CSV table of C-alpha atoms in Angstrom, one decimal:
chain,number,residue,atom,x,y,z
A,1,UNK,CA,59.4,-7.9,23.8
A,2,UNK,CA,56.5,-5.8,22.3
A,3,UNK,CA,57.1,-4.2,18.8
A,4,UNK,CA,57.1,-0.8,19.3
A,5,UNK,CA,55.5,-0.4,15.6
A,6,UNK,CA,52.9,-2.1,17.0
A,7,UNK,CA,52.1,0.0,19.9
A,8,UNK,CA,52.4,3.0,17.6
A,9,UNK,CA,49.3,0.8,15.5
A,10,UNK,CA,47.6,0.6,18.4
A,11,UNK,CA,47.6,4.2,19.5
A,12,UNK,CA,46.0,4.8,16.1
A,13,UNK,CA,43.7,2.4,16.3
A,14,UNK,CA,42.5,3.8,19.8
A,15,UNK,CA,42.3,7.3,18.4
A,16,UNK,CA,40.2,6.1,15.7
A,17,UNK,CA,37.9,4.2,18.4
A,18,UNK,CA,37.4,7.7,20.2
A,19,UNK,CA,36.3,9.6,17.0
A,20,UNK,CA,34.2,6.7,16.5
A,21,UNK,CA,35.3,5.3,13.1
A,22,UNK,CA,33.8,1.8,13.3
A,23,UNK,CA,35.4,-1.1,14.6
A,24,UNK,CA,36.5,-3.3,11.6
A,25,UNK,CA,37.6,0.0,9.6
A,26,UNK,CA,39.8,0.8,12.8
A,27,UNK,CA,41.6,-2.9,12.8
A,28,UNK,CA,41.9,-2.8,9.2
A,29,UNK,CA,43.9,0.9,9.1
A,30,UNK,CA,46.2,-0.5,11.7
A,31,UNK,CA,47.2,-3.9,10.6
A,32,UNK,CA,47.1,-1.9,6.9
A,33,UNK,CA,50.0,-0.2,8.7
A,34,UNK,CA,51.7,-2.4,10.5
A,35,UNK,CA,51.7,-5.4,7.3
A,36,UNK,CA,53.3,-2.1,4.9
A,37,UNK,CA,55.9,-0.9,7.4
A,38,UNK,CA,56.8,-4.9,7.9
A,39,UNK,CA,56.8,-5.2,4.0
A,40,UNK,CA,54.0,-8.1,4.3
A,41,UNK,CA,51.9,-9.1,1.5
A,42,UNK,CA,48.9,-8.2,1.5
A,43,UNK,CA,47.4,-11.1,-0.3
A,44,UNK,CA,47.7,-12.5,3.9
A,45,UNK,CA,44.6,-10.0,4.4
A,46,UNK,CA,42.9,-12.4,1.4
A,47,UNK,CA,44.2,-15.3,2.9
A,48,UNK,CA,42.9,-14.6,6.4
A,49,UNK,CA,39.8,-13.0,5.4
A,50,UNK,CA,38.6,-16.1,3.0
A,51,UNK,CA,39.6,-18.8,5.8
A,52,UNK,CA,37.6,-16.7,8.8
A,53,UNK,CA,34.3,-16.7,6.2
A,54,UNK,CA,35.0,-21.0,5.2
A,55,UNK,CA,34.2,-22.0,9.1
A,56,UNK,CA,30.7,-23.9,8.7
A,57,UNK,CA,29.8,-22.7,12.5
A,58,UNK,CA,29.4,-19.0,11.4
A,59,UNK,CA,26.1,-20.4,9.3
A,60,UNK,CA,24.6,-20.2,12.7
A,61,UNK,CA,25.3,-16.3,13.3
A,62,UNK,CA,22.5,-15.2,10.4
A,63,UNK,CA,20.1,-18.5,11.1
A,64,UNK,CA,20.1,-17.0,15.1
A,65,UNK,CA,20.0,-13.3,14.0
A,66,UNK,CA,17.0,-14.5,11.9
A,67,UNK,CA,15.0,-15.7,15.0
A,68,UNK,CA,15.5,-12.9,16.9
A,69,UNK,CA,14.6,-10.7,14.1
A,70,UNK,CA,11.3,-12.5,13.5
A,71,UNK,CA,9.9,-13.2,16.5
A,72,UNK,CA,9.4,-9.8,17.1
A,73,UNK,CA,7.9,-9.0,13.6
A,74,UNK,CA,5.3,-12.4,14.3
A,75,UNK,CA,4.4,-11.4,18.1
A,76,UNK,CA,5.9,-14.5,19.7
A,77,UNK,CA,7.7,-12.0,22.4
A,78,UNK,CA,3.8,-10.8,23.5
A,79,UNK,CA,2.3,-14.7,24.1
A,80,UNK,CA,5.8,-15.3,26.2
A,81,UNK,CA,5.4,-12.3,27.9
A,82,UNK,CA,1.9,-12.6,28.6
A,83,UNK,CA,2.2,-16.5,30.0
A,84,UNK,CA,4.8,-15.6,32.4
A,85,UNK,CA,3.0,-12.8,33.8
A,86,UNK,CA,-0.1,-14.7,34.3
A,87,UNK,CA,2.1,-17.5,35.7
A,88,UNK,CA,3.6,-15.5,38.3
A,89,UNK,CA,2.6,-11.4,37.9
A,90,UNK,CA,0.6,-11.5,41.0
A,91,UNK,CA,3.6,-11.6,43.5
A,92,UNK,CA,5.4,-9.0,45.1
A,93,UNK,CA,7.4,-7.3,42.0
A,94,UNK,CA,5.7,-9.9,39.7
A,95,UNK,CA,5.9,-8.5,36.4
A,96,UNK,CA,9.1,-7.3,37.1
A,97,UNK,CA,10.2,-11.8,37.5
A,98,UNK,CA,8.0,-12.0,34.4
A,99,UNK,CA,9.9,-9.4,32.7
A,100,UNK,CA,13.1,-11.6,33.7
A,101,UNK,CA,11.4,-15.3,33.0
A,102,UNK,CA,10.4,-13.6,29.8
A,103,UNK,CA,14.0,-12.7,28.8
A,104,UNK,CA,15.3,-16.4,29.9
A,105,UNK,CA,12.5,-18.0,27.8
A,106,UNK,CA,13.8,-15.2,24.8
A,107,UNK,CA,17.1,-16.2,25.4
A,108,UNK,CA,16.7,-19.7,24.5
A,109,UNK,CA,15.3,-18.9,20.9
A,110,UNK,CA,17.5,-16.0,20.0
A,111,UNK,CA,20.6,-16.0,21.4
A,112,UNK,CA,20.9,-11.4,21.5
A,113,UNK,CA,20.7,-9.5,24.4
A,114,UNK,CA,19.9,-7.0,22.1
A,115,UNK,CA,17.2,-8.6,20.0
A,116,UNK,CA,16.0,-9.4,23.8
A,117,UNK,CA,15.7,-5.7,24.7
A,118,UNK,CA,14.6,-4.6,21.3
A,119,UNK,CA,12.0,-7.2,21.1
A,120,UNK,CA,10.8,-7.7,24.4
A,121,UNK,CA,11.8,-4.2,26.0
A,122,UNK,CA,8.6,-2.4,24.5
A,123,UNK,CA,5.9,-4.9,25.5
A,124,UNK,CA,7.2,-5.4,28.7
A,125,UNK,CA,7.6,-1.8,29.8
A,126,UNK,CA,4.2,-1.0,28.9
A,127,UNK,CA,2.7,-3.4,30.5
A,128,UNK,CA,4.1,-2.8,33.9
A,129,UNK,CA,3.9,0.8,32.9
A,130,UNK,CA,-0.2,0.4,33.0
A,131,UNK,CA,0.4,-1.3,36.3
A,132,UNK,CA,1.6,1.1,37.7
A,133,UNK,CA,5.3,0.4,38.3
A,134,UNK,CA,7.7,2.9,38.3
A,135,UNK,CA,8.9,3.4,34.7
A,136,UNK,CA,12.5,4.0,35.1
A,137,UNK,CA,12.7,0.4,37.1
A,138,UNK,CA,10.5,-1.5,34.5
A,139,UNK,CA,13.2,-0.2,32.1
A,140,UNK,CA,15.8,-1.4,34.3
A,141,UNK,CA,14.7,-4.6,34.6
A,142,UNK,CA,14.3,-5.4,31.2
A,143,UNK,CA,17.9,-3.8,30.4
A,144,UNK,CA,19.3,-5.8,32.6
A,145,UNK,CA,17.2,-9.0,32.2
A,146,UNK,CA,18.7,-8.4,28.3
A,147,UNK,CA,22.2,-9.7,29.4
A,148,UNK,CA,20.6,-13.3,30.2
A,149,UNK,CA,20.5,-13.3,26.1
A,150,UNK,CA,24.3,-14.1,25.4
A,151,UNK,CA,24.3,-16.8,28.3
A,152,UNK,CA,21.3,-19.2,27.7
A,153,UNK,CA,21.6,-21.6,24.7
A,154,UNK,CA,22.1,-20.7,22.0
A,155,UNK,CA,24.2,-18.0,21.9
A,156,UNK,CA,25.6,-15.8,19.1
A,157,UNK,CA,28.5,-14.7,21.4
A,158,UNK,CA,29.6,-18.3,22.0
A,159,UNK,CA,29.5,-19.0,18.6
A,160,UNK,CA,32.1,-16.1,17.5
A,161,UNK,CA,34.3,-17.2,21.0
A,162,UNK,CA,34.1,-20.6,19.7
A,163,UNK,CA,35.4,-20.1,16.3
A,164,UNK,CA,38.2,-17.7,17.2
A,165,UNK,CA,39.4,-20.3,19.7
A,166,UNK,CA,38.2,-23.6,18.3
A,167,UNK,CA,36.5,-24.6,21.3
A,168,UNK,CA,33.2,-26.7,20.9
A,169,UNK,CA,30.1,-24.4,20.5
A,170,UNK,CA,28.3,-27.1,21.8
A,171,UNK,CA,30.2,-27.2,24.9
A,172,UNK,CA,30.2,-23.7,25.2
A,173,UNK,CA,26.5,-23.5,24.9
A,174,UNK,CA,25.8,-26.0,27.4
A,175,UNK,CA,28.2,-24.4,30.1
A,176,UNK,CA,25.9,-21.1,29.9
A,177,UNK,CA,22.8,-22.9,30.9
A,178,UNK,CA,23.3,-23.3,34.7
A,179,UNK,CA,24.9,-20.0,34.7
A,180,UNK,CA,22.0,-18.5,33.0
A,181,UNK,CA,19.7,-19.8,35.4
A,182,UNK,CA,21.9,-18.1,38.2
A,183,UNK,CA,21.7,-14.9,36.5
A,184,UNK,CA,18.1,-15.1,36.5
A,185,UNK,CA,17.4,-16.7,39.9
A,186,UNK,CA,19.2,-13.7,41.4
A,187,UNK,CA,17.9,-10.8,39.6
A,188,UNK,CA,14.4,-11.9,40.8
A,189,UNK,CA,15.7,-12.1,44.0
A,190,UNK,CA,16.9,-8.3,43.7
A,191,UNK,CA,13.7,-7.5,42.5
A,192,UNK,CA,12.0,-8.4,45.2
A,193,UNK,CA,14.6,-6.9,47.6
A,194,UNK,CA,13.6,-3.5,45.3
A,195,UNK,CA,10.3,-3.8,45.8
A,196,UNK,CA,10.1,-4.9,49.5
A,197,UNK,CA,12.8,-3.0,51.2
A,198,UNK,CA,13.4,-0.1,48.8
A,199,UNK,CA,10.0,0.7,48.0
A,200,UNK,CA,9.9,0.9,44.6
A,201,UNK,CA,6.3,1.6,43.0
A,202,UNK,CA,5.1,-2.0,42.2
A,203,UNK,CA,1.5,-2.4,42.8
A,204,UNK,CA,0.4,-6.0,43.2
A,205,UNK,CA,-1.4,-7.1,40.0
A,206,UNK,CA,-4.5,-9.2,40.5
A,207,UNK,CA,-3.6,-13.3,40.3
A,208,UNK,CA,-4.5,-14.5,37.3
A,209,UNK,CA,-7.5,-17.3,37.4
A,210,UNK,CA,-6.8,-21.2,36.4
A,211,UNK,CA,-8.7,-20.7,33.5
A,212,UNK,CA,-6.6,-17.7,32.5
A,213,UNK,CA,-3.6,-19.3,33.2
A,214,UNK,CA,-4.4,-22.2,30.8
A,215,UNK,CA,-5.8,-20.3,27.6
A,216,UNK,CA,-2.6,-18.3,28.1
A,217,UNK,CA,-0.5,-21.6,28.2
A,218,UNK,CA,-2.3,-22.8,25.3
A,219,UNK,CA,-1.7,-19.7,23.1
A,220,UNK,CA,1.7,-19.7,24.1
A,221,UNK,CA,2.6,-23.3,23.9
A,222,UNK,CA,4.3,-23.5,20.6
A,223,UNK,CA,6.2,-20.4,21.0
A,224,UNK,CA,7.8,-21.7,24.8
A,225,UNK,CA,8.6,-25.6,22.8
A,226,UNK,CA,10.9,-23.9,20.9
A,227,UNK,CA,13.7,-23.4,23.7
A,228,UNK,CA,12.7,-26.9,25.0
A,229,UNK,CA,12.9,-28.4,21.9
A,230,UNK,CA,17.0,-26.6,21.0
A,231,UNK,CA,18.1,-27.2,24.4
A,232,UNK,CA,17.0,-31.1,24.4
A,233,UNK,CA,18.5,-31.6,21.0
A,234,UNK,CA,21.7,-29.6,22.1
A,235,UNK,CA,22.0,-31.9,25.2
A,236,UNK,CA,21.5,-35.1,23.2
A,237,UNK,CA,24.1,-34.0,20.3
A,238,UNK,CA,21.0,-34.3,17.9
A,239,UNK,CA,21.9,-30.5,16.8
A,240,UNK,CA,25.3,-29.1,15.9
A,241,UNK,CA,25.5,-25.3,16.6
A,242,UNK,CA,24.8,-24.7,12.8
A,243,UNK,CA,22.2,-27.5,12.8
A,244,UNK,CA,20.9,-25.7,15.9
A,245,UNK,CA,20.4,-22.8,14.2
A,246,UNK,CA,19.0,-23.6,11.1
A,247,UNK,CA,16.0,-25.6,13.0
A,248,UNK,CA,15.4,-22.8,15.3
A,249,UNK,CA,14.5,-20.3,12.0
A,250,UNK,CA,12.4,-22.9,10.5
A,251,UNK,CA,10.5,-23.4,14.0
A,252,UNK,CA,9.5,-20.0,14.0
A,253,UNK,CA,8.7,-19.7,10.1
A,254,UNK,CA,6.2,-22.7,10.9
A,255,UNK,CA,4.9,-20.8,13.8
A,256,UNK,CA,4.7,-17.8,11.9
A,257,UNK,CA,2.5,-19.7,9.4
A,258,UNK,CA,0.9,-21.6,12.3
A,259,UNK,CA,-0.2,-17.8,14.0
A,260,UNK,CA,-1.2,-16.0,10.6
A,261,UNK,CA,1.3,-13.4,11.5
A,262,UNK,CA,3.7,-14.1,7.9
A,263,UNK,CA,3.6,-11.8,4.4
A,264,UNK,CA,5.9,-10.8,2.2
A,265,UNK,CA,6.4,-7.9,3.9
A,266,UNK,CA,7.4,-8.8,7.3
A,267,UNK,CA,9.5,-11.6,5.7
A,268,UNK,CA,11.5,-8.8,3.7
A,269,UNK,CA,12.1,-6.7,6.6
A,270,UNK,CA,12.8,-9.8,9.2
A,271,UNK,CA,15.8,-11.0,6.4
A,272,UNK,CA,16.9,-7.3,6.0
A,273,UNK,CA,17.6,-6.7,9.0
A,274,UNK,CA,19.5,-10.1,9.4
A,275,UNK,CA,21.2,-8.9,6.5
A,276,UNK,CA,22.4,-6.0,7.8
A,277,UNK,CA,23.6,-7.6,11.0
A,278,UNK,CA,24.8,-10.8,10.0
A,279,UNK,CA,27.2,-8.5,7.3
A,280,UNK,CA,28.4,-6.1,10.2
A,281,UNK,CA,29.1,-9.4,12.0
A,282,UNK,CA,31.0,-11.4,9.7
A,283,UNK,CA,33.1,-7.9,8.3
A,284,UNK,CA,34.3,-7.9,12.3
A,285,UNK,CA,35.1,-11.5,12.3
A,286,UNK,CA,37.3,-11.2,9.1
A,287,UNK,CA,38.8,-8.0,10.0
A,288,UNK,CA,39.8,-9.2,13.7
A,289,UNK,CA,41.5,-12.3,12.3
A,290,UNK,CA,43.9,-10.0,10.5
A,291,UNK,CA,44.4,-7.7,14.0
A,292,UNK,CA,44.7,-10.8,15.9
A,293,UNK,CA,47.8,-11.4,13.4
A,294,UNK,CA,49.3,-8.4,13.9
A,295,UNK,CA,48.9,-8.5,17.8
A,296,UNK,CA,50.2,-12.5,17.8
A,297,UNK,CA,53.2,-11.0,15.8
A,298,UNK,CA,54.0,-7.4,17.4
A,299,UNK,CA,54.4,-9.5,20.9
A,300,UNK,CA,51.5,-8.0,22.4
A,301,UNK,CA,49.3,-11.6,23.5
A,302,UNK,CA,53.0,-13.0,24.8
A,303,UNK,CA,53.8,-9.8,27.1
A,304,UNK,CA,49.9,-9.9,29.0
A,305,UNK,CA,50.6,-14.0,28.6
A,306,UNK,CA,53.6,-13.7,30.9
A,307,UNK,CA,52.2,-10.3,32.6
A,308,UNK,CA,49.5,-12.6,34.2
A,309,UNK,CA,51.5,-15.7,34.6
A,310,UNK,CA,53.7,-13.9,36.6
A,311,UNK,CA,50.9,-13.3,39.0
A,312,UNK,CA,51.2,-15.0,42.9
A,313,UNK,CA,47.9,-17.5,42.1
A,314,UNK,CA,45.6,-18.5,39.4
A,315,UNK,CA,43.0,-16.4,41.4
A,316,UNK,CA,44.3,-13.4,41.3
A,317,UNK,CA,45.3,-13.8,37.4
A,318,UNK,CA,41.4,-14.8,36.6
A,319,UNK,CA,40.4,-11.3,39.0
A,320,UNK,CA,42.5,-8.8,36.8
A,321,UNK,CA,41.6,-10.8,33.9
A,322,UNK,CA,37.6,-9.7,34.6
A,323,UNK,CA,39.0,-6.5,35.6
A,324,UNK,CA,40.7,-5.8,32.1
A,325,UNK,CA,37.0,-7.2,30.1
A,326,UNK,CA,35.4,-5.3,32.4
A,327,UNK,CA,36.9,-2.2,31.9
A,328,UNK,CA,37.0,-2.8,27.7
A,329,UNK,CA,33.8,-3.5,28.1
A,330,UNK,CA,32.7,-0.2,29.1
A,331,UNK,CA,34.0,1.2,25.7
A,332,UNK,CA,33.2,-1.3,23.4
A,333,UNK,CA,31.1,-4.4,22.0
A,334,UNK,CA,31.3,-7.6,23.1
A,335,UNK,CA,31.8,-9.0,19.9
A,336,UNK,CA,34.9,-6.5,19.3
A,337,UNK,CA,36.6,-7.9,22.5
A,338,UNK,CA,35.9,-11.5,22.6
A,339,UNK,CA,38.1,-11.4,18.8
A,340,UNK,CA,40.7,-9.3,20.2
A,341,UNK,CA,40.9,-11.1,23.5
A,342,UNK,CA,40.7,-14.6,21.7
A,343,UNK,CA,44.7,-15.1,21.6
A,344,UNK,CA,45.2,-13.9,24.8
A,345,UNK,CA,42.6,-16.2,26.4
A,346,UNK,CA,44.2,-19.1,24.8
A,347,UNK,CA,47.2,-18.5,25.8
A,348,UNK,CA,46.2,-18.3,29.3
A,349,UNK,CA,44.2,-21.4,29.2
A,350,UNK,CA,47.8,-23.5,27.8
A,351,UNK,CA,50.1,-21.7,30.6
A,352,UNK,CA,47.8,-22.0,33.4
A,353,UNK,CA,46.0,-25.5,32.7
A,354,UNK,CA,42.3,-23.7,32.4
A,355,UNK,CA,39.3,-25.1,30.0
A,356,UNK,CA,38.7,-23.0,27.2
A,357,UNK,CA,34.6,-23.4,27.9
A,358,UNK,CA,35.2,-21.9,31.5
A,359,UNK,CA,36.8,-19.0,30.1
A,360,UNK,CA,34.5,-18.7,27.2
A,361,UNK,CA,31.6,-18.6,29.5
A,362,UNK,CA,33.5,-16.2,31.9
A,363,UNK,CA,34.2,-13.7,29.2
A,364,UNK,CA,30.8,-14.0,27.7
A,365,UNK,CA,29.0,-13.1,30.7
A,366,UNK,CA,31.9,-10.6,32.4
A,367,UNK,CA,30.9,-8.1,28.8
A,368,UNK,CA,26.9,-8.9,29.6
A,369,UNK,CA,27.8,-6.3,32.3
A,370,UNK,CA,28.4,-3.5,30.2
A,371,UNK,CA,25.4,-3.8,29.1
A,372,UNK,CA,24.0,-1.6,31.4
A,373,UNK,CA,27.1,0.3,32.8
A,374,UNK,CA,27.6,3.7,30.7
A,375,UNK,CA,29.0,4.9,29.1
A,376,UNK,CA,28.2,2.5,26.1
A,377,UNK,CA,25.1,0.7,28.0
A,378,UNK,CA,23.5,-0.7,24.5
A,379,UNK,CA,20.8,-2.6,26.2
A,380,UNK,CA,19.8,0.1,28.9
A,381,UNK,CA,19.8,3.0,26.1
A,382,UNK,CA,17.8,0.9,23.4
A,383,UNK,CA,15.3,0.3,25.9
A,384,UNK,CA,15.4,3.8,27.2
A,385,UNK,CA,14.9,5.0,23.3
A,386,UNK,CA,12.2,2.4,22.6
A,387,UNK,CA,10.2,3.6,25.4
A,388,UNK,CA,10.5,7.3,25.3
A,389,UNK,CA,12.8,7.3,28.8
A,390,UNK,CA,15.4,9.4,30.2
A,391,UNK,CA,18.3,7.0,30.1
A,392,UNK,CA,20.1,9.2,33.5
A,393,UNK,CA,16.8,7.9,35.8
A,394,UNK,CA,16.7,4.6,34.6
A,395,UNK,CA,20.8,4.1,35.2
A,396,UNK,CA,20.1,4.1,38.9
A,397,UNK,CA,17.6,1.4,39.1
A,398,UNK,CA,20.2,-0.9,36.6
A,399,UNK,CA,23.4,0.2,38.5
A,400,UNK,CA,22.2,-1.9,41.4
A,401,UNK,CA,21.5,-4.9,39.3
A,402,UNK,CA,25.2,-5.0,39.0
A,403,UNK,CA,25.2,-7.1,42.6
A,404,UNK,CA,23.5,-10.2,41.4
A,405,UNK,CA,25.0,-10.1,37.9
A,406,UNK,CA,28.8,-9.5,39.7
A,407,UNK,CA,28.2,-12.3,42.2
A,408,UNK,CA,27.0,-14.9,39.6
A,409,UNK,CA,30.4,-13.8,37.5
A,410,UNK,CA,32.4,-14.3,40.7
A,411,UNK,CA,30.6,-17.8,41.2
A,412,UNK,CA,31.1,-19.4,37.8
A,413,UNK,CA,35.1,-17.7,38.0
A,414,UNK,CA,35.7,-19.9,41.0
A,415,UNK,CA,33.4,-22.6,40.7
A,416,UNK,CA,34.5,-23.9,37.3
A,417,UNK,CA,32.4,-26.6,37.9
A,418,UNK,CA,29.0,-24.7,37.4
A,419,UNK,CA,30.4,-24.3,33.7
A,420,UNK,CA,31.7,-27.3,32.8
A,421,UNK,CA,29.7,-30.3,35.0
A,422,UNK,CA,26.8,-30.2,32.4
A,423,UNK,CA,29.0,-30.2,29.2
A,424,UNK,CA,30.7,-33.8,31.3
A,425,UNK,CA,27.8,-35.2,32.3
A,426,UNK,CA,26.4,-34.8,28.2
A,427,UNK,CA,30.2,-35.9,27.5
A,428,UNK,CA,31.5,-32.8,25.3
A,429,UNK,CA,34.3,-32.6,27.6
C-alpha cells in the first residue's frame, strides 16, 4: 500500500515541476518533507549524498562532457561534417545522410545529444542552408539526428542508468551500438522518402571528386580515429567506462594541439562549461538517490512493480512501460527520469526475469524521443535558437522522424537480442 504522505510529497513535488523550480531543488523539498513528518534523520540525506558522489564510474560524466565541450571550441565537428558530405552529399537528400553520419560519428566521441545539436546543429544547417535545402528540414534533421547521441558508445545517459542500477556501463554501452546503427540506417531512409516522395527542397549537390574526397579524409582522419579507437578498446575490455572517458579528453587535447586550434582561452571556457554541467549533473544524481529513498519507502516502486506484473504478458507490461517514459518524457529530462525510474526498472527486471542492459538501452532511447516532441523538445529548440528558426515550422519536418525512431524502439523492445548479442559475443554478459 502506497503512503499517502507520500503522494501528498509527490503532488508538491509536481506543482513545483510546473512553476519550474529545478529538478534537484523539487526532490529535495519533498523527501525534506516526507524524512520530517516520518521523524528521519537527516544525516541519511549526508549519507546518501556522500555514497552517490564515491562511485568511480561518475569520473566519466565530466571526462565525456569535456569532449563534447571541446570539440566544438577546436572545430573537430566542421572536418567530420565536411568528410561525410563529400563522402556521400551528392545523393538524393545527401547532406541531409551527412547531417545524420555526422551525428553517429559525434556520437561516438561525446556521448550528448545535446552537445550533438549544439556543436554540430550550426555547421550543418548552414551548409545545407547554402544548398539550398529547405531550412526548417535541415533543422529537423539535425534535431533529430541529435538523439543518436545517448545511444552510440559512449554514453553519458548509460553511465547515470548504470550507476543507479549497478548494471555494467560497459555492457550497457555495447548494447547501444547495433541499436544506434538502426537509428541511423532508418532516418536516412526517411530522408530520402522526404526528399523523393514529399518533395522537400533538396537540390542535388555536385559529387565530390577523388581527389576531394581524399584531402578531406586526410584532414579529418584523426578526428574520425577517435570513435574507432573507444569503441575497439570498449569491445576488447581495454577501457573501463571511466578509463573510456578519461582517454577520449586526452585524444582530443592532443588533437587540439595536433590542429593549432588550443589557448588558454578556449581551454577556460571548454572546462567552464564542463563545470557547469558536470555540477548540475552530479547535484541531480545525489538528490534523486535521496527521492529514490523516499519512493522505495512510501510504497510507490512496489504498487507500479505489481501494477505491471499483474499485466496478461511480458509484452504488454514492456508496451505501457514505453508508454509511461514516453509520456514523462515529454515534460522532463532524461536524466531526471532514468534516476526516478531506476527502482522501478529493477524491480521489473527481478519479477519478470528481464536483463538490466535491455531495459537500460530501452529507456535510454524511448527519452531520445522527446527530444524532438514539444513541449520540452531540447534538441529541436536549441537547434531552432542556434540557427535563427521558428521552432512551429521546423516541428513538422521532426514530428515525422518519430516513424523510424518509434520502429527502432519497438525492434530493440522485442528483439532483446539486438541489445544484448554484442555484449555476449565480447562476454560482459
Amino acid at each position: 500500500m502506497v503512503d499517502p504522505l507520500v503522494l501528498f510529497c509527490l503532488f508538491i513535488f509536481m506543482v513545483m515541476i510546473l512553476l519550474e523550480v529545478p529538478m534537484p531543488f523539487a526532490m529535495v523539498a519533498s523527501t525534506l518533507i516526507y524524512s520530517l513528518w516520518n521523524g528521519q534523520s537527516l544525516i541519511m540525506y549526508a549519507q546518501r549524498t556522500a555514497s552517490s558522489f564515491s562511485d568511480y564510474t561518475l569520473l566519466a560524466i565530466p571526462a565525456f562532457l569535456f569532449v563534447g565541450c571541446f570539440m566544438n571550441e577546436i572545430g573537430l565537428t566542421a572536418l567530420i561534417f565536411k568528410f561525410c558530405g563529400d563522402m556521400i552529399g551528392h545523393i538524393p537528400g545527401g547532406l541531409g545522410h551527412a547531417n545524420i553520419l555526422a551525428s553517429m560519428v559525434f556520437a561516438g566521441m561525446s556521448g550528448s545529444a545535446l552537445a550533438d545539436a549544439g556543436g554540430l546543429g550550426n555547421i550543418e544547417v548552414k551548409a545545407m542552408r547554402d544548398a539550398g535545402y529547405d531550412e526548417e528540414f535541415s533543422v529537423a534533421v539535425t534535431a533529430a539526428s541529435s538523439a543518436i547521441g545517448p545511444i552510440i558508445p559512449p554514453s553519458i545517459n548509460f553511465v547515470v542508468y548504470g550507476f543507479m542500477t549497478q548494471t555494467s556501463s560497459v555492457a550497457l554501452f555495447i548494447g547501444g551500438l547495433i541499436p544506434g546503427v538502426i537509428m541511423g540506417i532508418t532516418m536516412m531512409i526517411w530522408v530520402y522518402i522526404a526528399v523523393k516522395y514529399f518533395h522537400v527542397k533538396a537540390p542535388m549537390t555536385p559529387k565530390a571528386s577523388a581527389k576531394e574526397r581524399l584531402q578531406s579524409l586526410w584532414k579529418a582522419l584523426p578526428a574520425l580515429s577517435a570513435p574507432i579507437l573507444l569503441i575497439i578498446g570498449i569491445l576488447t575490455g581495454v577501457f573501463t567506462t571511466t578509463e573510456c572517458g578519461v582517454v577520449a579528453g586526452i585524444y582530443c587535447l592532443a588533437l587540439g594541439f595536433y590542429y593549432r586550434k588550443v589557448n588558454v582561452k578556449l581551454l577556460v571556457e571548454a572546462l567552464k562549461q564542463t563545470l557547469t554541467t558536470t555540477c548540475m549533473t552530479t547535484f541531480l544524481i545525489a538528490t534523486g538517490a535521496v527521492f529514490n529513498w523516499m519512493l522505495i519507502t512510501g510504497g510507490v516502486v512496489d504498487f507500479l512493480t505489481t501494477l505491471l506484473l499483474s499485466m496478461d504478458s511480458v509484452a504488454m507490461t514492456l508496451l505501457v512501460l514505453n508508454v509511461i517514459l514516453l509520456i514523462l518524457g515529454c515534460f522532463m529530462g532524461s536524466m531526471s527520469i532514468l534516476i526516478m525510474m531506476a527502482p522501478l526498472l529493477v524491480s521489473l527486471a527481478t519479477g519478470l526475469n528481464l536483463n538490466l542492459v535491455h531495459l537500460g538501452v530501452l529507456s535510454v532511447l524511448n527519452m531520445t524521443l522527446s527530444l524532438i516532441t514539444p513541449p520540452m523538445a531540447p534538441s529541436l529548440f536549441t537547434t531552432c535558437r542556434i540557427v535563427n528558426v521558428k521552432f512551429e515550422g521546423a516541428l513538422k519536418h521532426a514530428l515525422p522522424f518519430m516513424i523510424p525512431l518509434v520502429g527502432t524502439l519497438l525492434l530493440i523492445t522485442y528483439v532483446p537480442e539486438c541489445v544484448l548479442w554484442l555484449p555476449r559475443v565480447f562476454g560482459f554478459l
